[in-house]
Short mmCIF file of C-alpha atoms in Angstrom, two decimals:
data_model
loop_
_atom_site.label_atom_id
_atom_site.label_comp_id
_atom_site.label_asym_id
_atom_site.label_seq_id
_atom_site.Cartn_x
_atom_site.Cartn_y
_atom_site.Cartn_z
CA UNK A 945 0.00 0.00 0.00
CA UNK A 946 0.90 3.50 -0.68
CA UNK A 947 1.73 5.63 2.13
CA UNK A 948 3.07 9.34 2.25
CA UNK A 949 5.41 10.82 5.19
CA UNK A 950 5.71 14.18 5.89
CA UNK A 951 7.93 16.07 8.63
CA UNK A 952 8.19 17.70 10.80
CA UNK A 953 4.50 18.06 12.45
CA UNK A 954 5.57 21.27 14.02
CA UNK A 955 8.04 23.75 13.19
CA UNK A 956 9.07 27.63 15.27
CA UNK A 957 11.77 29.34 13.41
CA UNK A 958 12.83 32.51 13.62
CA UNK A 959 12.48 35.25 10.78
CA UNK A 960 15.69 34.98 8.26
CA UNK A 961 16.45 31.67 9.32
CA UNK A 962 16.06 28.71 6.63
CA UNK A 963 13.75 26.23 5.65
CA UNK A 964 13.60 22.79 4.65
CA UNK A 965 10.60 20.60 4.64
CA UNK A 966 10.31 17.09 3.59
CA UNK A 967 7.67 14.89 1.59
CA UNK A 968 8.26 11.22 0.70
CA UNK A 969 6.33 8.77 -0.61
CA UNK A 970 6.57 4.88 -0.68
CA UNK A 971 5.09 2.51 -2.81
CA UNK A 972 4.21 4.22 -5.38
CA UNK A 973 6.47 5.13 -8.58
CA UNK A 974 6.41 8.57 -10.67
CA UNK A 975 3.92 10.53 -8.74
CA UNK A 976 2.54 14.20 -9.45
CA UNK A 977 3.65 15.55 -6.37
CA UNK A 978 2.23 18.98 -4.38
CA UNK A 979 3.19 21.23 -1.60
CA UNK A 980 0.21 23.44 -0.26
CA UNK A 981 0.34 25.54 1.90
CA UNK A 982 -3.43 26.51 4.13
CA UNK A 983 -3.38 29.61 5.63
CA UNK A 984 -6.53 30.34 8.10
CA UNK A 985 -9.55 31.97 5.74
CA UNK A 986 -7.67 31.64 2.59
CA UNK A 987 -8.06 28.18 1.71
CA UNK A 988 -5.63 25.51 0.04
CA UNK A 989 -3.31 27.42 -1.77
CA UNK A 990 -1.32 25.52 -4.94
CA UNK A 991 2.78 26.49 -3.75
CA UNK A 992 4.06 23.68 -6.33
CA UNK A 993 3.50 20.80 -8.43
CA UNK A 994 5.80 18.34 -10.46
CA UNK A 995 5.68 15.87 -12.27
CA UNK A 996 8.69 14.08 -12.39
CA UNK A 997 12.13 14.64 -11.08
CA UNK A 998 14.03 17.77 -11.63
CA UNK A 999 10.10 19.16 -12.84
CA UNK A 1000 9.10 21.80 -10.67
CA UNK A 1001 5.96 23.75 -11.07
CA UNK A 1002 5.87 27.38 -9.19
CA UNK A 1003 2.01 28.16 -8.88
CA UNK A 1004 2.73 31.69 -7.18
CA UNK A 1005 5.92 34.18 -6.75
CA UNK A 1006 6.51 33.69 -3.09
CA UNK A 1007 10.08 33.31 -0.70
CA UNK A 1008 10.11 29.45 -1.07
CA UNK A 1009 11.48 26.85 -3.66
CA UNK A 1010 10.99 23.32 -4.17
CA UNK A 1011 13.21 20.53 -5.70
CA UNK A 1012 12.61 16.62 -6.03
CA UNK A 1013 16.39 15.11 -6.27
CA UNK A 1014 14.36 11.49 -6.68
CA UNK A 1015 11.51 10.17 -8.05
CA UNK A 1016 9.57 9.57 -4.42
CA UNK A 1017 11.23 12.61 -2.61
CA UNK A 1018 9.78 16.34 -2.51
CA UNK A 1019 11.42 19.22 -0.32
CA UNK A 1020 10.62 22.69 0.13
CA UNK A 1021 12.70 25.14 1.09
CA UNK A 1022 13.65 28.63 1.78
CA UNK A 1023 16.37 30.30 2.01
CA UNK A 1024 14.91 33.34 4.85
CA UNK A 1025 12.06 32.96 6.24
CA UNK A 1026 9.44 35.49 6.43
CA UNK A 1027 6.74 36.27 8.96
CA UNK A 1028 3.78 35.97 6.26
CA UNK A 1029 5.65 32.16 5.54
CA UNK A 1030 3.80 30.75 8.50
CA UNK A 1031 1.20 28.57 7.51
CA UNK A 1032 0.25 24.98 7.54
CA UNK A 1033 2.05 23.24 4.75
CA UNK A 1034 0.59 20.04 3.22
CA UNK A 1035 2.28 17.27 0.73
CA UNK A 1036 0.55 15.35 -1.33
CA UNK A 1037 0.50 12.78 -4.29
CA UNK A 1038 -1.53 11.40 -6.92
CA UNK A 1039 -1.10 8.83 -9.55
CA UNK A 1040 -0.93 11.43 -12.39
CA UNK A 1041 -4.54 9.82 -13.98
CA UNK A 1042 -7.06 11.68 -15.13
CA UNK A 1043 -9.11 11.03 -11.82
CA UNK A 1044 -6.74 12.58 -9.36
CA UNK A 1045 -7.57 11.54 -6.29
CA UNK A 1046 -4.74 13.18 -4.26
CA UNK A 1047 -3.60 11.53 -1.02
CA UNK A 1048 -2.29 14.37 1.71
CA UNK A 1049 0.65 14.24 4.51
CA UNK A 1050 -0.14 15.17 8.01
CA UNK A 1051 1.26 18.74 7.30
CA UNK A 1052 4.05 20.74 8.78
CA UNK A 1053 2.69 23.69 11.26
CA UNK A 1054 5.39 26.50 10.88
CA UNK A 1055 5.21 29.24 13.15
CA UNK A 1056 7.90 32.15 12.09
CA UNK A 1057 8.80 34.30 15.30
CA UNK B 814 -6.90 31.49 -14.37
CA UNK B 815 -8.72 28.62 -12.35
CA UNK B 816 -10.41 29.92 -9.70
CA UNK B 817 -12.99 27.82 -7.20
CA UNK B 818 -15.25 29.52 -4.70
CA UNK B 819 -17.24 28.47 -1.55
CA UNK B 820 -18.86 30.22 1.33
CA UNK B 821 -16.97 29.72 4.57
CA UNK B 822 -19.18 28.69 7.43
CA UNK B 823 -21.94 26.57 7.50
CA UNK B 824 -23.94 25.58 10.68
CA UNK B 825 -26.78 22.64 10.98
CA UNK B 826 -28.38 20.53 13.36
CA UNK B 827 -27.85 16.54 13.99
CA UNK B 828 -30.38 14.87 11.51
CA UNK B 829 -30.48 18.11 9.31
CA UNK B 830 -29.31 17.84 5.78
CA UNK B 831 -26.37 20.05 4.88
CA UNK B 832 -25.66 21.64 1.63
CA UNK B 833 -22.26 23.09 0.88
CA UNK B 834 -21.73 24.89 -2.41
CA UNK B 835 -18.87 25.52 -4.96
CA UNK B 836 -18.80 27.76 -8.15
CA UNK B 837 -15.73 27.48 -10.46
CA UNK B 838 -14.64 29.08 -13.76
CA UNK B 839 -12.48 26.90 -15.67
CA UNK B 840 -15.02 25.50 -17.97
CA UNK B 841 -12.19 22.96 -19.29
CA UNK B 842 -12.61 20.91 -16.00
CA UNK B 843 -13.02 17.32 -16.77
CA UNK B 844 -13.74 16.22 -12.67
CA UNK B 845 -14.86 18.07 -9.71
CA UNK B 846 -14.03 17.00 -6.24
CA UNK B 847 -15.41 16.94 -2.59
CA UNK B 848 -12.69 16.32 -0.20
CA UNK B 849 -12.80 16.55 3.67
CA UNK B 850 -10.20 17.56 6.35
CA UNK B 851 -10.64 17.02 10.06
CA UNK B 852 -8.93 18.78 12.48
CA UNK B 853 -5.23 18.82 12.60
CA UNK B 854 -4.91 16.56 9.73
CA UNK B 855 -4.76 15.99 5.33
CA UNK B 856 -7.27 16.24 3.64
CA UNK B 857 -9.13 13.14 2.19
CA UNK B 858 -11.34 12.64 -0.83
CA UNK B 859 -14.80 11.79 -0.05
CA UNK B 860 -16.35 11.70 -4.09
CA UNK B 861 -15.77 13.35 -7.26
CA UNK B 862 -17.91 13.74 -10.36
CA UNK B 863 -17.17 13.38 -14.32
CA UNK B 864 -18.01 16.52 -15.92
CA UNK B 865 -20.52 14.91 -18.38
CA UNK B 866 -22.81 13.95 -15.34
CA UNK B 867 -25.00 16.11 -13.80
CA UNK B 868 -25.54 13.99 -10.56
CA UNK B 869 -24.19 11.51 -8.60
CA UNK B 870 -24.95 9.69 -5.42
CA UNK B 871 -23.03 7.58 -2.90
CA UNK B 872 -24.89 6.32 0.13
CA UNK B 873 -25.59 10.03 2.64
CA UNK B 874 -23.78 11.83 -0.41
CA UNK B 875 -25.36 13.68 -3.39
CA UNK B 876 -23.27 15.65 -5.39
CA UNK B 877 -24.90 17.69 -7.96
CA UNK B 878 -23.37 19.11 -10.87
CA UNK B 879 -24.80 22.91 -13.14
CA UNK B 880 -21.87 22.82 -15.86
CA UNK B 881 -23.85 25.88 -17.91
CA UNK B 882 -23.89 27.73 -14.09
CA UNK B 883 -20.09 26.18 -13.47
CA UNK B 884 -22.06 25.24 -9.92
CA UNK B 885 -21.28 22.10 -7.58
CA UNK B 886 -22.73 21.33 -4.77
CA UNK B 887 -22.62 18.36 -1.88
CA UNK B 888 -25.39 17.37 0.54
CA UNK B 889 -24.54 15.27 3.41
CA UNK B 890 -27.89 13.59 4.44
CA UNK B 891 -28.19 12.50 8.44
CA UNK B 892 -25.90 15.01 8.82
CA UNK B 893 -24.02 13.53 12.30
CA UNK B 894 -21.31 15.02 14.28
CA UNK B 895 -18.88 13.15 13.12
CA UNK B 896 -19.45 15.12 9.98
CA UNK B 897 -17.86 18.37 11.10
CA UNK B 898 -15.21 19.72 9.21
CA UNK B 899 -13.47 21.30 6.36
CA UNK B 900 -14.58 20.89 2.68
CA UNK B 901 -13.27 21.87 -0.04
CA UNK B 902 -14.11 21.84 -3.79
CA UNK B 903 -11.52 21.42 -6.45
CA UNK B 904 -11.31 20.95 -9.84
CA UNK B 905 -8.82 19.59 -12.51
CA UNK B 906 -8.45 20.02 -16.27
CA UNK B 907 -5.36 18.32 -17.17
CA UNK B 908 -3.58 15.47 -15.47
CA UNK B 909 -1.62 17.31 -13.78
CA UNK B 910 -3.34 19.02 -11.11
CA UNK B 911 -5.79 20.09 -8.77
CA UNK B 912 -6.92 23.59 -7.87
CA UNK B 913 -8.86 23.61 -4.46
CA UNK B 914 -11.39 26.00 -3.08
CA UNK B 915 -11.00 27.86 -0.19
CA UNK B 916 -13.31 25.29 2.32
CA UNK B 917 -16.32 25.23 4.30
CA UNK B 918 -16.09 24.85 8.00
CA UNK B 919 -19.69 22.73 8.57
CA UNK B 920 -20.22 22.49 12.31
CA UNK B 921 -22.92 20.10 12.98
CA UNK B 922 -24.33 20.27 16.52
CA UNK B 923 -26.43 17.82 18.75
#
């Protein structure tokens, strides 16, 4: 069975400090792969998408990046953190099919102080 | 550019029905999507609906579907406690992804 793994669960950093979340995914091969990020009355908001490795997909201009060095791997990153980054920031996967029924992490809680 | 709408709040009683409802504006999209989050946690997908169908039903669920008004909607029948929580629309056009709604918070109380 398929099974996604996302960390940490909670994150404080302080402003200007970097970032690196992580999103990986086991038995499964090629996945789309998504970090969004929820922010409280806005929503699920699209951060980036790929769809294979070294394919990144920036949905908005914002002060974070994202890579996938391999195939079942995702990161996202930044190198200084803002105050508006704080958010809850979700990982998911989907088979890439035109039914895309996405399958979500836990999320990551960052708080930026 | 894709964009999917829904109200943010909606309150019912135990028993009640509950109708949550989604407009979008990509008239390319080939499925629409109910997914729901509980507290703390991912979201999970509850139904979806091909965009050549205008309705579709899975046991408390009814999604209905007004491609001409670009209007979704879901109704939870029996609506139970154990319903509360987030959901959220989305869409997709291409393989390649999904655009979400902003979510409605349905508190059911007893």
């Amino acid at each position: 069975s398929q099974t996604i793994h996302q960390w940490p669960a909670t994150l404080v950093q302080p402003v200007g400090s970097p970032l690196s979340l992580e999103c990986t995914v086991e038995g499964t091969s090629n996945p789309n792969l998504y970090w969004y990020r929820q922010a409280a009355g806005r929503g699920l908001q699209l951060l980036f998408y790929s769809v294979g490795i070294g394919q990144i997909s920036s949905e908005v201009p914002q002060n974070l990046s994202a890579s996938r060095p391999q195939d079942r791997q995702f990161i996202l990153s930044s190198k200084k953190l803002l105050l508006s980054d704080s958010g809850f920031y979700l990982c998911a996967w989907d088979r890439g099919q035109s039914i895309l029924e996405a399958f979500f992490g836990q999320g990551t809680r960052l708080t930026v102080v | 550019g894709e964009d999917v709408e829904q109200s943010l709040f909606l309150s019912v009683r135990e028993g009640d029905s509950s109708v949550i409802n989604c407009t979008y504006t990509d008239s390319s999209s080939t499925y629409l999507y109910w997914y729901k989050q509980e507290p703390g946690a991912g979201l999970q997908l509850l139904t979806y609906i091909f965009s050549n169908m205008d309705m579709k039903q899975d046991q408390r669920l009814t999604v209905l579907l007004n491609k001409k008004d670009k209007h979704l909607s879901l109704r939870i029948a029996d609506t139970q406690t154990g319903d509360s929580a987030i959901y959220f629309c989305a869409e997709s056009s291409s393989f390649q992804k999904l655009v979400f709604g902003t979510g409605t918070r349905l508190l059911v109380s007893p």
